[in-house]
PDB file of C-alpha atoms and ligand atoms in Angstrom:
ATOM      1  CA  MET A   1     123.501  95.377 105.967  1.00 83.00           C
ATOM      2  CA  THR A   2     120.108  94.255 107.266  1.00 84.00           C
ATOM      3  CA  GLN A   3     120.128  91.251 109.544  1.00 85.00           C
ATOM      4  CA  LEU A   4     117.242  88.887 108.709  1.00 94.00           C
ATOM      5  CA  ASP A   5     116.526  86.847 111.810  1.00 96.00           C
ATOM      6  CA  THR A   6     113.787  84.828 110.128  1.00 98.00           C
ATOM      7  CA  VAL A   7     113.747  83.294 106.669  1.00 98.00           C
ATOM      8  CA  ILE A   8     110.584  81.517 105.505  1.00 98.00           C
ATOM      9  CA  LEU A   9     110.648  78.692 102.969  1.00 98.00           C
ATOM     10  CA  PRO A  10     107.132  77.936 101.674  1.00 98.00           C
ATOM     11  CA  ILE A  11     107.182  74.352 100.427  1.00 97.00           C
ATOM     12  CA  ALA A  12     103.586  73.202 100.787  1.00 95.00           C
ATOM     13  CA  GLY A  13     102.647  73.429  97.089  1.00 92.00           C
ATOM     14  CA  ASN A  14     101.556  70.467  94.995  1.00 91.00           C
ATOM     15  CA  GLY A  15     104.456  70.426  92.519  1.00 93.00           C
ATOM     16  CA  SER A  16     101.997  69.245  89.886  1.00 95.00           C
ATOM     17  CA  ARG A  17     104.125  70.490  86.949  1.00 96.00           C
ATOM     18  CA  MET A  18     106.902  68.118  87.991  1.00 96.00           C
ATOM     19  CA  ARG A  19     104.765  64.976  88.007  1.00 96.00           C
ATOM     20  CA  PRO A  20     105.331  62.057  87.949  1.00 96.00           C
ATOM     21  CA  ALA A  21     108.580  62.773  89.856  1.00 95.00           C
ATOM     22  CA  THR A  22     106.639  64.613  92.577  1.00 94.00           C
ATOM     23  CA  ASP A  23     104.321  61.613  93.037  1.00 92.00           C
ATOM     24  CA  ALA A  24     107.371  59.874  94.469  1.00 92.00           C
ATOM     25  CA  ILE A  25     109.351  62.665  96.130  1.00 94.00           C
ATOM     26  CA  ALA A  26     108.728  66.240  97.325  1.00 95.00           C
ATOM     27  CA  LYS A  27     109.737  68.813  94.695  1.00 96.00           C
ATOM     28  CA  GLU A  28     112.169  70.426  97.151  1.00 97.00           C
ATOM     29  CA  LEU A  29     114.079  67.146  97.479  1.00 97.00           C
ATOM     30  CA  LEU A  30     114.572  66.707  93.733  1.00 97.00           C
ATOM     31  CA  PRO A  31     118.314  66.891  93.098  1.00 97.00           C
ATOM     32  CA  ILE A  32     119.993  69.472  90.919  1.00 97.00           C
ATOM     33  CA  TYR A  33     122.765  67.129  89.745  1.00 96.00           C
ATOM     34  CA  ASP A  34     123.741  65.907  93.255  1.00 95.00           C
ATOM     35  CA  THR A  35     122.169  68.512  95.544  1.00 96.00           C
ATOM     36  CA  PRO A  36     118.492  68.714  96.601  1.00 97.00           C
ATOM     37  CA  LEU A  37     116.750  72.008  95.860  1.00 98.00           C
ATOM     38  CA  LEU A  38     116.041  72.394  99.575  1.00 98.00           C
ATOM     39  CA  GLN A  39     119.767  72.374 100.351  1.00 97.00           C
ATOM     40  CA  PHE A  40     120.390  75.410  98.095  1.00 98.00           C
ATOM     41  CA  ALA A  41     117.566  77.300  99.833  1.00 98.00           C
ATOM     42  CA  LEU A  42     118.837  76.458 103.325  1.00 98.00           C
ATOM     43  CA  GLU A  43     122.354  77.589 102.373  1.00 97.00           C
ATOM     44  CA  GLU A  44     120.997  80.847 100.967  1.00 98.00           C
ATOM     45  CA  ALA A  45     118.971  81.473 104.164  1.00 98.00           C
ATOM     46  CA  VAL A  46     122.054  80.882 106.311  1.00 97.00           C
ATOM     47  CA  ASP A  47     124.122  83.159 104.049  1.00 96.00           C
ATOM     48  CA  ALA A  48     121.541  85.901 104.706  1.00 96.00           C
ATOM     49  CA  GLY A  49     122.136  85.524 108.459  1.00 96.00           C
ATOM     50  CA  ALA A  50     118.990  83.582 109.404  1.00 97.00           C
ATOM     51  CA  ARG A  51     118.784  82.575 113.055  1.00 97.00           C
ATOM     52  CA  ARG A  52     115.485  80.806 112.440  1.00 98.00           C
ATOM     53  CA  ILE A  53     114.288  79.095 109.253  1.00 98.00           C
ATOM     54  CA  VAL A  54     110.564  78.392 109.023  1.00 98.00           C
ATOM     55  CA  LEU A  55     109.581  75.613 106.639  1.00 97.00           C
ATOM     56  CA  VAL A  56     105.927  75.928 105.699  1.00 97.00           C
ATOM     57  CA  THR A  57     104.887  72.439 104.755  1.00 95.00           C
ATOM     58  CA  ARG A  58     102.140  69.876 105.242  1.00 88.00           C
ATOM     59  CA  ASP A  59     101.916  66.382 106.690  1.00 79.00           C
ATOM     60  CA  ASP A  60     101.813  64.492 103.452  1.00 68.00           C
ATOM     61  CA  LYS A  61     105.236  65.741 102.235  1.00 77.00           C
ATOM     62  CA  PRO A  62     107.494  62.992 103.518  1.00 82.00           C
ATOM     63  CA  GLY A  63     111.254  63.156 103.518  1.00 92.00           C
ATOM     64  CA  ILE A  64     111.671  66.823 104.477  1.00 94.00           C
ATOM     65  CA  PRO A  65     111.907  66.407 108.309  1.00 93.00           C
ATOM     66  CA  GLU A  66     114.215  63.424 107.784  1.00 94.00           C
ATOM     67  CA  TYR A  67     116.508  65.506 105.553  1.00 95.00           C
ATOM     68  CA  ILE A  68     116.650  68.298 108.151  1.00 95.00           C
ATOM     69  CA  ASP A  69     117.438  65.724 110.879  1.00 93.00           C
ATOM     70  CA  LYS A  70     120.384  64.444 108.822  1.00 93.00           C
ATOM     71  CA  LEU A  71     121.749  67.966 108.398  1.00 93.00           C
ATOM     72  CA  ARG A  72     121.308  68.710 112.098  1.00 91.00           C
ATOM     73  CA  ALA A  73     123.167  65.549 113.036  1.00 89.00           C
ATOM     74  CA  ARG A  74     126.293  66.737 111.217  1.00 84.00           C
ATOM     75  CA  PRO A  75     128.557  68.520 113.703  1.00 80.00           C
ATOM     76  CA  GLY A  76     130.030  71.747 112.356  1.00 81.00           C
ATOM     77  CA  GLY A  77     127.411  71.614 109.625  1.00 88.00           C
ATOM     78  CA  LEU A  78     125.191  74.135 107.902  1.00 92.00           C
ATOM     79  CA  LEU A  79     122.522  74.246 110.611  1.00 93.00           C
ATOM     80  CA  ASP A  80     124.759  74.702 113.640  1.00 91.00           C
ATOM     81  CA  GLY A  81     123.325  77.639 115.590  1.00 91.00           C
ATOM     82  CA  VAL A  82     120.293  77.870 113.295  1.00 95.00           C
ATOM     83  CA  GLU A  83     116.856  76.845 114.452  1.00 96.00           C
ATOM     84  CA  VAL A  84     114.616  75.088 111.913  1.00 96.00           C
ATOM     85  CA  VAL A  85     110.914  75.022 112.698  1.00 96.00           C
ATOM     86  CA  PHE A  86     107.965  73.621 110.787  1.00 95.00           C
ATOM     87  CA  ALA A  87     104.730  75.528 110.228  1.00 96.00           C
ATOM     88  CA  ASP A  88     101.741  73.696 108.848  1.00 95.00           C
ATOM     89  CA  GLN A  89      99.767  74.787 105.807  1.00 96.00           C
ATOM     90  CA  PRO A  90      97.030  72.146 105.813  1.00 92.00           C
ATOM     91  CA  GLU A  91      95.904  72.972 102.271  1.00 92.00           C
ATOM     92  CA  PRO A  92      97.766  74.816  99.481  1.00 92.00           C
ATOM     93  CA  LEU A  93      95.575  77.938  99.488  1.00 94.00           C
ATOM     94  CA  GLY A  94      98.236  80.101  97.818  1.00 95.00           C
ATOM     95  CA  LEU A  95     101.672  81.598  98.472  1.00 95.00           C
ATOM     96  CA  GLY A  96     100.284  84.493 100.537  1.00 96.00           C
ATOM     97  CA  HIS A  97      98.486  82.021 102.777  1.00 97.00           C
ATOM     98  CA  ALA A  98     101.634  79.889 103.066  1.00 98.00           C
ATOM     99  CA  VAL A  99     103.671  82.902 104.242  1.00 98.00           C
ATOM    100  CA  LEU A 100     100.908  83.851 106.706  1.00 98.00           C
ATOM    101  CA  CYS A 101     101.092  80.332 108.181  1.00 98.00           C
ATOM    102  CA  ALA A 102     104.631  81.250 109.357  1.00 98.00           C
ATOM    103  CA  ARG A 103     103.472  84.324 111.311  1.00 98.00           C
ATOM    104  CA  GLY A 104     103.430  82.629 114.721  1.00 97.00           C
ATOM    105  CA  ASP A 105     106.978  81.354 114.236  1.00 97.00           C
ATOM    106  CA  ALA A 106     108.582  84.534 112.879  1.00 98.00           C
ATOM    107  CA  LEU A 107     110.947  86.505 115.104  1.00 97.00           C
ATOM    108  CA  PRO A 108     110.243  90.280 115.369  1.00 96.00           C
ATOM    109  CA  GLY A 109     111.297  92.437 112.417  1.00 95.00           C
ATOM    110  CA  ALA A 110     111.507  92.030 108.666  1.00 97.00           C
ATOM    111  CA  VAL A 111     111.480  88.490 107.269  1.00 98.00           C
ATOM    112  CA  GLY A 112     113.083  86.923 104.219  1.00 98.00           C
ATOM    113  CA  VAL A 113     111.205  84.536 101.923  1.00 98.00           C
ATOM    114  CA  ILE A 114     112.893  82.075  99.569  1.00 98.00           C
ATOM    115  CA  LEU A 115     110.945  79.951  97.079  1.00 98.00           C
ATOM    116  CA  PRO A 116     113.226  76.918  96.774  1.00 98.00           C
ATOM    117  CA  ASP A 117     112.028  76.007  93.279  1.00 97.00           C
ATOM    118  CA  ASP A 118     113.295  79.388  92.018  1.00 98.00           C
ATOM    119  CA  LEU A 119     116.955  78.425  92.116  1.00 98.00           C
ATOM    120  CA  ILE A 120     119.517  81.231  91.885  1.00 98.00           C
ATOM    121  CA  LEU A 121     123.056  80.032  91.219  1.00 97.00           C
ATOM    122  CA  GLY A 122     126.052  82.327  91.757  1.00 95.00           C
ATOM    123  CA  ALA A 123     126.096  85.075  94.395  1.00 95.00           C
ATOM    124  CA  PRO A 124     123.596  84.283  97.204  1.00 97.00           C
ATOM    125  CA  ALA A 125     120.637  86.454  96.213  1.00 97.00           C
ATOM    126  CA  LEU A 126     118.975  87.001  99.603  1.00 98.00           C
ATOM    127  CA  ALA A 127     122.271  88.116 101.169  1.00 97.00           C
ATOM    128  CA  GLU A 128     122.742  90.550  98.276  1.00 97.00           C
ATOM    129  CA  MET A 129     119.261  91.899  98.996  1.00 97.00           C
ATOM    130  CA  CYS A 130     120.117  92.361 102.699  1.00 97.00           C
ATOM    131  CA  GLY A 131     122.936  94.630 101.521  1.00 96.00           C
ATOM    132  CA  VAL A 132     120.543  97.063  99.801  1.00 96.00           C
ATOM    133  CA  TYR A 133     117.344  96.758 101.880  1.00 96.00           C
ATOM    134  CA  ASP A 134     116.515 100.040 103.586  1.00 93.00           C
ATOM    135  CA  PRO A 135     113.718  99.605 106.144  1.00 93.00           C
ATOM    136  CA  ALA A 136     113.170 103.383 106.250  1.00 92.00           C
ATOM    137  CA  SER A 137     112.159 103.579 102.591  1.00 91.00           C
ATOM    138  CA  MET A 138     111.040 100.053 101.662  1.00 94.00           C
ATOM    139  CA  SER A 139     108.313  97.718 102.890  1.00 95.00           C
ATOM    140  CA  CYS A 140     108.975  95.024 100.297  1.00 96.00           C
ATOM    141  CA  LEU A 141     112.171  94.289  98.421  1.00 98.00           C
ATOM    142  CA  ILE A 142     111.670  91.697  95.708  1.00 98.00           C
ATOM    143  CA  ALA A 143     114.188  89.978  93.452  1.00 98.00           C
ATOM    144  CA  ALA A 144     113.796  91.237  89.873  1.00 98.00           C
ATOM    145  CA  GLN A 145     114.864  89.658  86.602  1.00 97.00           C
ATOM    146  CA  LYS A 146     114.578  91.074  83.092  1.00 96.00           C
ATOM    147  CA  VAL A 147     112.536  88.647  80.993  1.00 96.00           C
ATOM    148  CA  ASP A 148     111.765  88.291  77.329  1.00 95.00           C
ATOM    149  CA  PRO A 149     108.720  90.431  76.329  1.00 93.00           C
ATOM    150  CA  ALA A 150     106.902  87.254  75.266  1.00 93.00           C
ATOM    151  CA  GLU A 151     107.240  85.868  78.808  1.00 94.00           C
ATOM    152  CA  VAL A 152     105.727  88.734  80.816  1.00 95.00           C
ATOM    153  CA  GLY A 153     102.374  86.916  81.012  1.00 92.00           C
ATOM    154  CA  SER A 154     103.933  84.289  83.294  1.00 90.00           C
ATOM    155  CA  TYR A 155     105.102  86.708  86.008  1.00 91.00           C
ATOM    156  CA  GLY A 156     104.257  89.565  88.301  1.00 91.00           C
ATOM    157  CA  ILE A 157     105.727  92.550  86.424  1.00 93.00           C
ATOM    158  CA  PHE A 158     107.126  95.672  88.102  1.00 95.00           C
ATOM    159  CA  ASP A 159     105.587  99.034  87.314  1.00 95.00           C
ATOM    160  CA  PRO A 160     108.797 101.069  87.829  1.00 96.00           C
ATOM    161  CA  GLU A 161     108.911 104.612  89.156  1.00 94.00           C
ATOM    162  CA  GLY A 162     112.152 105.348  87.370  1.00 89.00           C
ATOM    163  CA  ALA A 163     115.218 103.711  85.946  1.00 90.00           C
ATOM    164  CA  GLU A 164     117.168 100.977  87.661  1.00 91.00           C
ATOM    165  CA  SER A 165     119.890 102.456  89.917  1.00 92.00           C
ATOM    166  CA  LEU A 166     123.553 101.560  89.650  1.00 90.00           C
ATOM    167  CA  SER A 167     123.166  99.331  92.693  1.00 91.00           C
ATOM    168  CA  GLY A 168     120.379  97.404  90.914  1.00 93.00           C
ATOM    169  CA  LEU A 169     117.448  98.935  92.795  1.00 96.00           C
ATOM    170  CA  LEU A 170     114.180  99.541  90.992  1.00 96.00           C
ATOM    171  CA  PRO A 171     111.621 101.537  93.012  1.00 95.00           C
ATOM    172  CA  ALA A 172     108.148 100.599  91.802  1.00 96.00           C
ATOM    173  CA  ARG A 173     104.590 101.892  92.022  1.00 94.00           C
ATOM    174  CA  GLY A 174     103.343  98.330  92.069  1.00 92.00           C
ATOM    175  CA  LEU A 175     103.300  94.906  90.470  1.00 91.00           C
ATOM    176  CA  ILE A 176     100.982  93.866  87.646  1.00 88.00           C
ATOM    177  CA  GLU A 177     100.153  90.166  87.821  1.00 83.00           C
ATOM    178  CA  LYS A 178     100.622  88.298  84.505  1.00 86.00           C
ATOM    179  CA  PRO A 179      99.933  91.188  82.080  1.00 89.00           C
ATOM    180  CA  ALA A 180      99.439  90.809  78.326  1.00 92.00           C
ATOM    181  CA  PRO A 181     102.678  91.855  76.550  1.00 93.00           C
ATOM    182  CA  GLU A 182     101.063  95.088  75.281  1.00 93.00           C
ATOM    183  CA  ASP A 183      99.948  96.044  78.824  1.00 92.00           C
ATOM    184  CA  ALA A 184     103.229  95.245  80.587  1.00 94.00           C
ATOM    185  CA  PRO A 185     104.685  98.373  82.259  1.00 95.00           C
ATOM    186  CA  SER A 186     108.226  96.906  82.044  1.00 96.00           C
ATOM    187  CA  HIS A 187     110.105  93.691  81.402  1.00 96.00           C
ATOM    188  CA  TYR A 188     111.234  93.361  85.014  1.00 96.00           C
ATOM    189  CA  ALA A 189     109.677  90.252  86.546  1.00 96.00           C
ATOM    190  CA  ALA A 190     109.367  89.462  90.254  1.00 96.00           C
ATOM    191  CA  VAL A 191     110.990  86.151  91.181  1.00 97.00           C
ATOM    192  CA  GLY A 192     111.121  84.063  94.342  1.00 97.00           C
ATOM    193  CA  ARG A 193     113.081  86.140  96.881  1.00 98.00           C
ATOM    194  CA  TYR A 194     111.464  88.703  99.159  1.00 98.00           C
ATOM    195  CA  ILE A 195     112.320  90.841 102.150  1.00 98.00           C
ATOM    196  CA  LEU A 196     109.068  91.905 103.828  1.00 98.00           C
ATOM    197  CA  SER A 197     108.631  94.345 106.702  1.00 97.00           C
ATOM    198  CA  ASP A 198     106.543  93.037 109.590  1.00 96.00           C
ATOM    199  CA  ALA A 199     103.683  95.286 108.438  1.00 97.00           C
ATOM    200  CA  ILE A 200     102.969  92.507 105.897  1.00 98.00           C
ATOM    201  CA  TRP A 201     101.348  90.288 108.552  1.00 98.00           C
ATOM    202  CA  ASP A 202      98.236  92.377 109.158  1.00 97.00           C
ATOM    203  CA  VAL A 203      97.846  92.960 105.421  1.00 97.00           C
ATOM    204  CA  LEU A 204      98.088  89.228 104.719  1.00 98.00           C
ATOM    205  CA  GLU A 205      95.399  88.543 107.342  1.00 97.00           C
ATOM    206  CA  GLN A 206      93.080  90.810 105.310  1.00 97.00           C
ATOM    207  CA  THR A 207      94.024  89.483 101.859  1.00 95.00           C
ATOM    208  CA  ARG A 208      91.218  87.601 100.148  1.00 95.00           C
ATOM    209  CA  PRO A 209      91.652  84.950  97.433  1.00 92.00           C
ATOM    210  CA  GLY A 210      92.627  86.494  94.074  1.00 88.00           C
ATOM    211  CA  ALA A 211      93.937  84.992  90.821  1.00 81.00           C
ATOM    212  CA  GLY A 212      93.383  81.237  90.609  1.00 85.00           C
ATOM    213  CA  ASP A 213      91.235  81.562  93.756  1.00 90.00           C
ATOM    214  CA  GLU A 214      94.483  81.549  95.778  1.00 92.00           C
ATOM    215  CA  ILE A 215      95.608  84.000  98.479  1.00 94.00           C
ATOM    216  CA  GLN A 216      98.337  85.768  96.527  1.00 91.00           C
ATOM    217  CA  LEU A 217     101.450  87.228  98.125  1.00 94.00           C
ATOM    218  CA  THR A 218     101.621  89.796  95.315  1.00 91.00           C
ATOM    219  CA  ASP A 219      98.140  91.121  96.264  1.00 91.00           C
ATOM    220  CA  ALA A 220      99.307  91.698  99.857  1.00 95.00           C
ATOM    221  CA  ILE A 221     102.517  93.355  98.635  1.00 95.00           C
ATOM    222  CA  ALA A 222     100.526  95.632  96.309  1.00 92.00           C
ATOM    223  CA  ALA A 223      98.242  96.635  99.205  1.00 93.00           C
ATOM    224  CA  LEU A 224     101.206  97.363 101.484  1.00 94.00           C
ATOM    225  CA  GLY A 225     103.170  99.465  98.950  1.00 91.00           C
ATOM    226  CA  GLY A 226     106.762 100.640  99.463  1.00 93.00           C
ATOM    227  CA  ILE A 227     107.910  98.225  96.756  1.00 96.00           C
ATOM    228  CA  SER A 228     111.381  97.996  95.271  1.00 97.00           C
ATOM    229  CA  GLY A 229     112.817  95.473  92.873  1.00 97.00           C
ATOM    230  CA  PHE A 230     116.431  94.369  93.050  1.00 98.00           C
ATOM    231  CA  ARG A 231     118.412  92.990  90.117  1.00 97.00           C
ATOM    232  CA  PHE A 232     120.388  90.181  91.731  1.00 98.00           C
ATOM    233  CA  SER A 233     123.620  89.133  90.070  1.00 96.00           C
ATOM    234  CA  GLY A 234     123.161  85.336  90.042  1.00 97.00           C
ATOM    235  CA  CYS A 235     121.537  83.193  87.383  1.00 96.00           C
ATOM    236  CA  ARG A 236     117.968  82.075  88.066  1.00 98.00           C
ATOM    237  CA  PHE A 237     116.298  78.837  86.988  1.00 98.00           C
ATOM    238  CA  ASP A 238     112.607  78.030  87.403  1.00 97.00           C
ATOM    239  CA  CYS A 239     112.934  74.497  88.732  1.00 97.00           C
ATOM    240  CA  GLY A 240     109.164  74.215  89.156  1.00 96.00           C
ATOM    241  CA  ASN A 241     109.030  73.086  85.523  1.00 96.00           C
ATOM    242  CA  LYS A 242     110.934  70.293  83.841  1.00 97.00           C
ATOM    243  CA  GLU A 243     112.926  72.355  81.338  1.00 97.00           C
ATOM    244  CA  GLY A 244     114.073  74.828  84.011  1.00 97.00           C
ATOM    245  CA  TRP A 245     115.070  71.973  86.301  1.00 98.00           C
ATOM    246  CA  PHE A 246     117.036  70.318  83.500  1.00 97.00           C
ATOM    247  CA  ALA A 247     118.829  73.560  82.533  1.00 98.00           C
ATOM    248  CA  ALA A 248     119.768  74.137  86.194  1.00 98.00           C
ATOM    249  CA  THR A 249     121.098  70.606  86.483  1.00 97.00           C
ATOM    250  CA  GLU A 250     123.299  71.048  83.402  1.00 97.00           C
ATOM    251  CA  ARG A 251     124.614  74.428  84.584  1.00 96.00           C
ATOM    252  CA  PHE A 252     125.316  73.298  88.137  1.00 96.00           C
ATOM    253  CA  ARG A 253     127.093  70.147  86.913  1.00 95.00           C
ATOM    254  CA  ARG A 254     129.296  72.203  84.580  1.00 93.00           C
ATOM    255  CA  THR A 255     130.111  74.732  87.313  1.00 91.00           C
ATOM    256  CA  LYS A 256     131.001  71.943  89.713  1.00 88.00           C
ATOM    257  CA  PHE A 257     133.285  70.197  87.216  1.00 85.00           C
ATOM    258  CA  GLU A 258     135.011  73.474  86.372  1.00 84.00           C
ATOM    259  CA  ALA A 259     135.587  74.219  90.078  1.00 82.00           C
ATOM    260  CA  GLU A 260     136.988  70.712  90.634  1.00 83.00           C
ATOM    261  CA  ALA A 261     139.287  71.024  87.612  1.00 81.00           C
ATOM    262  CA  MET A 262     140.596  74.404  88.859  1.00 81.00           C
ATOM    263  CA  ALA A 263     141.191  72.972  92.343  1.00 82.00           C
ATOM    264  CA  ALA A 264     143.163  70.064  90.853  1.00 81.00           C
ATOM    265  CA  GLU A 265     145.477  72.348  88.818  1.00 78.00           C
TER     266      GLU A 265
HETATM  267  P1  UTP B   1     104.252  77.144  92.790  1.00 96.54           P
HETATM  268  O1  UTP B   1     102.874  77.434  92.373  1.00 96.54           O
HETATM  269  O2  UTP B   1     105.352  77.379  91.830  1.00 96.54           O
HETATM  270  O3  UTP B   1     104.450  75.679  93.304  1.00 96.54           O
HETATM  271  O4  UTP B   1     104.539  77.909  94.152  1.00 96.54           O
HETATM  272  P2  UTP B   1     103.519  74.408  93.317  1.00 96.54           P
HETATM  273  O5  UTP B   1     102.122  74.726  93.678  1.00 96.54           O
HETATM  274  O6  UTP B   1     104.257  73.464  94.199  1.00 96.54           O
HETATM  275  O7  UTP B   1     103.677  73.880  91.835  1.00 96.54           O
HETATM  276  P3  UTP B   1     102.655  73.506  90.675  1.00 96.54           P
HETATM  277  O8  UTP B   1     102.144  74.816  90.159  1.00 96.54           O
HETATM  278  O9  UTP B   1     101.595  72.624  91.296  1.00 96.54           O
HETATM  279  O10 UTP B   1     103.527  72.781  89.702  1.00 96.54           O
HETATM  280  C1  UTP B   1     105.773  78.529  94.445  1.00 96.54           C
HETATM  281  C2  UTP B   1     106.242  78.133  95.842  1.00 96.54           C
HETATM  282  O11 UTP B   1     105.245  78.401  96.804  1.00 96.54           O
HETATM  283  C3  UTP B   1     104.931  77.243  97.551  1.00 96.54           C
HETATM  284  C4  UTP B   1     105.372  76.080  96.669  1.00 96.54           C
HETATM  285  O12 UTP B   1     105.668  74.947  97.481  1.00 96.54           O
HETATM  286  C5  UTP B   1     106.577  76.639  95.973  1.00 96.54           C
HETATM  287  O13 UTP B   1     107.740  76.538  96.785  1.00 96.54           O
HETATM  288  N1  UTP B   1     103.484  77.242  97.849  1.00 96.54           N
HETATM  289  C6  UTP B   1     102.596  77.557  96.884  1.00 96.54           C
HETATM  290  C7  UTP B   1     103.058  76.913  99.132  1.00 96.54           C
HETATM  291  O14 UTP B   1     103.869  76.611 100.038  1.00 96.54           O
HETATM  292  N2  UTP B   1     101.714  76.901  99.381  1.00 96.54           N
HETATM  293  C8  UTP B   1     100.814  77.217  98.451  1.00 96.54           C
HETATM  294  O15 UTP B   1      99.599  77.203  98.768  1.00 96.54           O
HETATM  295  C9  UTP B   1     101.263  77.559  97.157  1.00 96.54           C
END
């Protein structure tokens, strides 16, 4: 089991697909039923063993430091023994740039990355990934989900080297960003959980703006190589769009009610 000392949460994006809600509140503080998205991500980072959580954010995202302060003030709470630091991304220049902004705050060794708006309910995905990450043979382990063929154009798609293993590993030659369905090398999509070896930092420094004129994390990962996908067992919701957020809210509410009913029996 790999110990991830540092987990990075990039949260400096605009959240434009969730407007007008995100004109009033940061996307990461939007509640899934009764729990802010950020809370799920912090819990998942702690489950993966994080000693330090780096929040990559920017000044005009109010509410986030205040939320962290409230959690810290709770004795015996989630953040006991965990350091939370803030790294600034002055402008949203892309996910790769956001991760690079955390470089100065990362502890030595591989880092975890969680995109809080990619919510995974069920087994904590990053901890599952720590269980299969092998630093000797992998530079990048990325959460993988099978998607509908019609949806491949919305994702980075794995170009697999072979079949998925029984443990859910999918060694890959690379990732193809948003392919047309007829060009997609598989239906395995990369979603928002990564374990990255510390070799990623120098590659990110060299990565130039790509698709959408943004510095793309997938471009740096492709340049680094040593890529594996991992089929996590939880259920993922894209809470960066309204329908995904709503579906997650319904599922989480149902799960919570079922758990409460079982506890009352
Ligand atoms: P998204 O592209 O899904 O988020 O980035 P966004 O930019 O907030 O949303 P839209 O597209 O405007 O609706 C995925 C994750 O990466 C972070 C986002 O905050 C989100 O958690 N991100 C993205 C950054 O931190 N910085 C960036 O420059 C880009």
